[in-house]
Short mmCIF file of C-alpha atoms in Angstrom, two decimals:
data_model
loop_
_atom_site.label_atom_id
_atom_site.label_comp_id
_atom_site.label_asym_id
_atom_site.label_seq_id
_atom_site.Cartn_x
_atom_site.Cartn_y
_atom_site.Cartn_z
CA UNK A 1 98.89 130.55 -138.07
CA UNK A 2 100.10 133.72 -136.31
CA UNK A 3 97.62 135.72 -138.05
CA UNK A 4 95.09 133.90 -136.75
CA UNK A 5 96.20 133.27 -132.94
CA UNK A 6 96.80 137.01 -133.23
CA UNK A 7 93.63 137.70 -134.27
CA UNK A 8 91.37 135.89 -131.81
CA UNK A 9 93.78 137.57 -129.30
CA UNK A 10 92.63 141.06 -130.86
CA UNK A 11 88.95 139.89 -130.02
CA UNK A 12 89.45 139.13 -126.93
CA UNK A 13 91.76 142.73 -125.91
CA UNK A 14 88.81 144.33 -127.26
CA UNK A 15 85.86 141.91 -125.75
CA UNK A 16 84.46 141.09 -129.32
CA UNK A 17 83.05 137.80 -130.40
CA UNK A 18 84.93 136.71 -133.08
CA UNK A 19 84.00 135.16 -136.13
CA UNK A 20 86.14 133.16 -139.36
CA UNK A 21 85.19 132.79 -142.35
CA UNK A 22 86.32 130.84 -145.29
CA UNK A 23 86.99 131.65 -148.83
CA UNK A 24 84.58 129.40 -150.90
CA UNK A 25 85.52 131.22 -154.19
CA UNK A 26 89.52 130.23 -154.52
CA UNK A 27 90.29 126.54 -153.08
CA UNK A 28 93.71 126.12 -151.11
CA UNK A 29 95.97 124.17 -151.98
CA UNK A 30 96.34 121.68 -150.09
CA UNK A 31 92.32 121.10 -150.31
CA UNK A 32 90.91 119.92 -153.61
CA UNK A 33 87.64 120.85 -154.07
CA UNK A 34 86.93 117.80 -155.26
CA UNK A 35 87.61 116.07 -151.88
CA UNK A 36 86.83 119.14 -149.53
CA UNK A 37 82.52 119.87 -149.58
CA UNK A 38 80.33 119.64 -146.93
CA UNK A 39 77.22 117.93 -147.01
CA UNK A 40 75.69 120.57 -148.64
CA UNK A 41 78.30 120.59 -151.66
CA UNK A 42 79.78 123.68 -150.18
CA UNK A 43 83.56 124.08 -150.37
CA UNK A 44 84.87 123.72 -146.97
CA UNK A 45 89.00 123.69 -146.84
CA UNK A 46 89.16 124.29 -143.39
CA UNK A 47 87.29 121.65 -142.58
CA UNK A 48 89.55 118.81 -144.53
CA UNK A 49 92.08 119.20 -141.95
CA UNK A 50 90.60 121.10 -138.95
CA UNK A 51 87.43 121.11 -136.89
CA UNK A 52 85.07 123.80 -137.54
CA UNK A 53 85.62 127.07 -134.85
CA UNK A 54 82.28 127.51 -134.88
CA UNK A 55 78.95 125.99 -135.98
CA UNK A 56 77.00 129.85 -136.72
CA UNK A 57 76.77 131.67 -140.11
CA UNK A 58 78.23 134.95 -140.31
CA UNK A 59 75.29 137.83 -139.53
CA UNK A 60 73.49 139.27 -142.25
CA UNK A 61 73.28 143.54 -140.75
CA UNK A 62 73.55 146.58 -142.45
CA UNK A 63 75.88 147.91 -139.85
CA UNK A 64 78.95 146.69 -140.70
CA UNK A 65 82.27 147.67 -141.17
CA UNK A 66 85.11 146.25 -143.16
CA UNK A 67 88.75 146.78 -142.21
CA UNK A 68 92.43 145.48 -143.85
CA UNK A 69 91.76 145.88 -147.47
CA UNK A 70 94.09 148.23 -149.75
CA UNK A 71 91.01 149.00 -152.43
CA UNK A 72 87.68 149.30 -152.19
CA UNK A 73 85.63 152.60 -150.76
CA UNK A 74 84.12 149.55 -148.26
CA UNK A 75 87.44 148.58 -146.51
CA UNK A 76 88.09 151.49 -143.45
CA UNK A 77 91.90 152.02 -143.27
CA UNK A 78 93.81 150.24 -139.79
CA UNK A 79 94.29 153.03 -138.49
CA UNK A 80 90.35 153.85 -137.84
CA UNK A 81 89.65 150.17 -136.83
CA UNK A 82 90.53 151.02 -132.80
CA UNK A 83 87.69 153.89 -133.09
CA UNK A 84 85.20 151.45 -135.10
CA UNK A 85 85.88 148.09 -133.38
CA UNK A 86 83.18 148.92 -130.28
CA UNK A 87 80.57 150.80 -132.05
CA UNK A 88 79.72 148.77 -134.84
CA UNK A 89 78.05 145.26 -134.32
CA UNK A 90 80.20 143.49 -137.30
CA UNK A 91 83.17 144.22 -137.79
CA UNK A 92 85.19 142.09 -140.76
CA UNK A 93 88.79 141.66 -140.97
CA UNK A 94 91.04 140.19 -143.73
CA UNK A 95 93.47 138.84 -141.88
CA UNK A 96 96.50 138.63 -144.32
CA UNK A 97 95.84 142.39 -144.67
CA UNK A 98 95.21 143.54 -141.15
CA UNK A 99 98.41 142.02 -140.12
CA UNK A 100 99.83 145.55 -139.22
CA UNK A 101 97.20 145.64 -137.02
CA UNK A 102 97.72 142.88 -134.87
CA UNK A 103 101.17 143.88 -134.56
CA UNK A 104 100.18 146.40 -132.90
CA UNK A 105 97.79 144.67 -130.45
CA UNK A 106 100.04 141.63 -129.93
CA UNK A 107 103.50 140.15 -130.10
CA UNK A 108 103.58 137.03 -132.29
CA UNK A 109 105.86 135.20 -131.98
CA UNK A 110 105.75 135.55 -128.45
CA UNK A 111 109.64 136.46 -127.44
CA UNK A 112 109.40 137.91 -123.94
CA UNK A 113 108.85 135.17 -121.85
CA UNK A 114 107.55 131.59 -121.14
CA UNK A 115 104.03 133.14 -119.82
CA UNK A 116 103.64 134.70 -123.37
CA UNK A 117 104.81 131.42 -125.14
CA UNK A 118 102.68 129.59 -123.08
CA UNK A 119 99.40 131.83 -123.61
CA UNK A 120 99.73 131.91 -127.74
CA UNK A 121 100.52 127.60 -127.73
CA UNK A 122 96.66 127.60 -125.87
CA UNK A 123 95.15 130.05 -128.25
CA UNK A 124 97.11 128.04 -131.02
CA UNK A 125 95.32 124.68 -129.47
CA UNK A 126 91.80 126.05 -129.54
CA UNK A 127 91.91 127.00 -133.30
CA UNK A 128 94.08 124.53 -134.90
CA UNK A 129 92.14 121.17 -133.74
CA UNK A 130 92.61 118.26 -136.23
CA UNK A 131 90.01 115.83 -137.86
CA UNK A 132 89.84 112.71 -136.96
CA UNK A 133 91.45 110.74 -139.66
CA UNK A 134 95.11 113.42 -138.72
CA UNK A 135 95.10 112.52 -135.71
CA UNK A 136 95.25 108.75 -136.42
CA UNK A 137 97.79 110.01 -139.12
CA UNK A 138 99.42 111.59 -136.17
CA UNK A 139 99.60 108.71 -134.09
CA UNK A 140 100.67 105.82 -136.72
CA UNK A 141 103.68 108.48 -137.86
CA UNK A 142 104.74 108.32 -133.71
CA UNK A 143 104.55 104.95 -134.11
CA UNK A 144 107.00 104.60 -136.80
CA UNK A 145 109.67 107.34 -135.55
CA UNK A 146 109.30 105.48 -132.32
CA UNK A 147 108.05 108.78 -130.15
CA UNK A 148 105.44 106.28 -128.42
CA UNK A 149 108.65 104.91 -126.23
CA UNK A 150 109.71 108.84 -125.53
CA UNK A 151 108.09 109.96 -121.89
CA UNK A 152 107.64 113.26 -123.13
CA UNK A 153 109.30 115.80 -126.14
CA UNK A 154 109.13 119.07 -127.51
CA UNK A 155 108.39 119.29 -131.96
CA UNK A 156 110.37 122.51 -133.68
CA UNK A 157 109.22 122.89 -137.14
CA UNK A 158 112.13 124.72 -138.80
CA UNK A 159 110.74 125.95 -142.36
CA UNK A 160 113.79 128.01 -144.58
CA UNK A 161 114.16 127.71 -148.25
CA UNK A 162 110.85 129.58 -149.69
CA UNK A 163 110.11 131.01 -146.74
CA UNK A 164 113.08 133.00 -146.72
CA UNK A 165 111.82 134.99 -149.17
CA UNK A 166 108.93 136.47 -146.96
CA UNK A 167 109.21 136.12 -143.45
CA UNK A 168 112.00 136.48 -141.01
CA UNK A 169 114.22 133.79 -139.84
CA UNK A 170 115.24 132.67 -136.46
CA UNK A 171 118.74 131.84 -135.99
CA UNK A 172 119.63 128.32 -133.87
CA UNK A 173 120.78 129.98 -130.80
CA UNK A 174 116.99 131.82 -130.77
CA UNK A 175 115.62 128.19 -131.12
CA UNK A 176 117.74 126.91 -128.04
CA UNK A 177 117.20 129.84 -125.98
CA UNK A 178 113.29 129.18 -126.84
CA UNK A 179 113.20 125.68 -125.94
CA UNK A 180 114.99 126.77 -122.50
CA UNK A 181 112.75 129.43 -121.99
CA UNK A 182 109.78 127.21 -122.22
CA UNK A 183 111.13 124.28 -119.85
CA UNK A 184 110.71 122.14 -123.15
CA UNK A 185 111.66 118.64 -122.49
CA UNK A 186 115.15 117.19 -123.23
CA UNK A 187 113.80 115.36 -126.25
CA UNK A 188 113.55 117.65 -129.23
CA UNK A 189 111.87 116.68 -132.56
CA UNK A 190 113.10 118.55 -135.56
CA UNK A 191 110.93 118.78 -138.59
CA UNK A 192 112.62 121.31 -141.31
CA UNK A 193 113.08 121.61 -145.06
CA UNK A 194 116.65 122.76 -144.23
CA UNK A 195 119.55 119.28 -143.98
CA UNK A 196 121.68 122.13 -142.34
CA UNK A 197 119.63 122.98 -139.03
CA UNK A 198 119.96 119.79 -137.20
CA UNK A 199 123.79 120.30 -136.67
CA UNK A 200 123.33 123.94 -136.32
CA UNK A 201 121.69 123.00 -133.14
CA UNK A 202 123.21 120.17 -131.60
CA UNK A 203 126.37 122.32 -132.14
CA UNK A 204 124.75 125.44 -130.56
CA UNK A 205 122.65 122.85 -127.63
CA UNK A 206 126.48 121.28 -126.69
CA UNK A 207 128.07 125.27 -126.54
CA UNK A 208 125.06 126.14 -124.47
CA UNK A 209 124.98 123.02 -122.33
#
């Protein structure tokens, strides 16, 4: 997800038109192909949970450029991509491999302030727009925790255990001083693989309070 919001934040710093474009050779997953084809038969994992970006084909040109691949003679190293990006018309990125380079041209996860928070949660809403049949999911699972009575709250999904072992991890005071940050609302829904976190934080939110 942060590769992504980074990404279309990378197009727009450098006033390109971005484009995504599925893998249709390795299924995800959480898509079986079986249950994830478009009406063409095409695998289409994106499109089992999420709305399409965009409706258009990726270009067919000669004058392309690839960028954020380790092997290949085809795949330009990051370094060049700042020179490249404006000259060529296409310009591809893999984005698990260019993530150096939108580290560079962003902050993700947004820690400086609310205005940053605030401007990767709309890029985040434009890109990750659900189906139909998760949002009714969505709104009979409200239902049953009973969020439909709650004016308005804030969700924190906590993920540790196997992430752990690639990614960084944000302590409970950093979660806290988050939420404040953002003027989140004084109801907070946890979801986490971790039984520990929700006392980590009511612990920290009463110290804090």
């Amino acid at each position: 997800i942060n590769q992504m919001i980074s990404a279309l934040a990378s197009a727009m710093i450098l006033n390109r038109t971005l484009m995504f474009v599925t893998q249709t050779d390795k299924p995800w997953m959480y898509a079986p192909r079986q249950h994830c084809t478009d009406s063409m038969g095409r695998y289409r994992a994106w499109n089992c949970y999420l709305q399409p970006i965009t409706n258009c084909e990726a270009p067919k040109v000669d004058d392309i450029r690839r960028f954020g691949r380790p092997q290949g003679h085809l795949w330009t190293k990051i370094h060049e991509f700042m020179i490249h990006a404006k000259t060529y018309k296409v310009v591809t990125l893999n984005v698990f491999f260019a993530r150096e380079l939108f580290a560079r041209l962003t902050q993700n996860p947004p820690l400086d302030s609310p205005l940053h928070m605030q401007h990767a949660a709309t890029l985040a809403a434009f890109l990750f727009r659900p189906v139909k049949r998760i949002v009714q999911h969505k709104e009979a699972l409200k239902q049953w925790l009973g969020l439909e009575k709650v004016d308005s709250f804030a969700t924190v999904h906590i993920r540790r255990t196997d992430k752990a072992n690639e990614a960084f991890l944000y302590t409970t005071t950093e979660y806290i001083q988050m939420l404040v940050a953002s003027h989140a609302p004084k109801h907070v829904f946890i979801m986490t693989d971790d039984t520990d976190v929700v006392d980590g934080l009511r612990k920290r939110a009463s110290l804090m309070s």
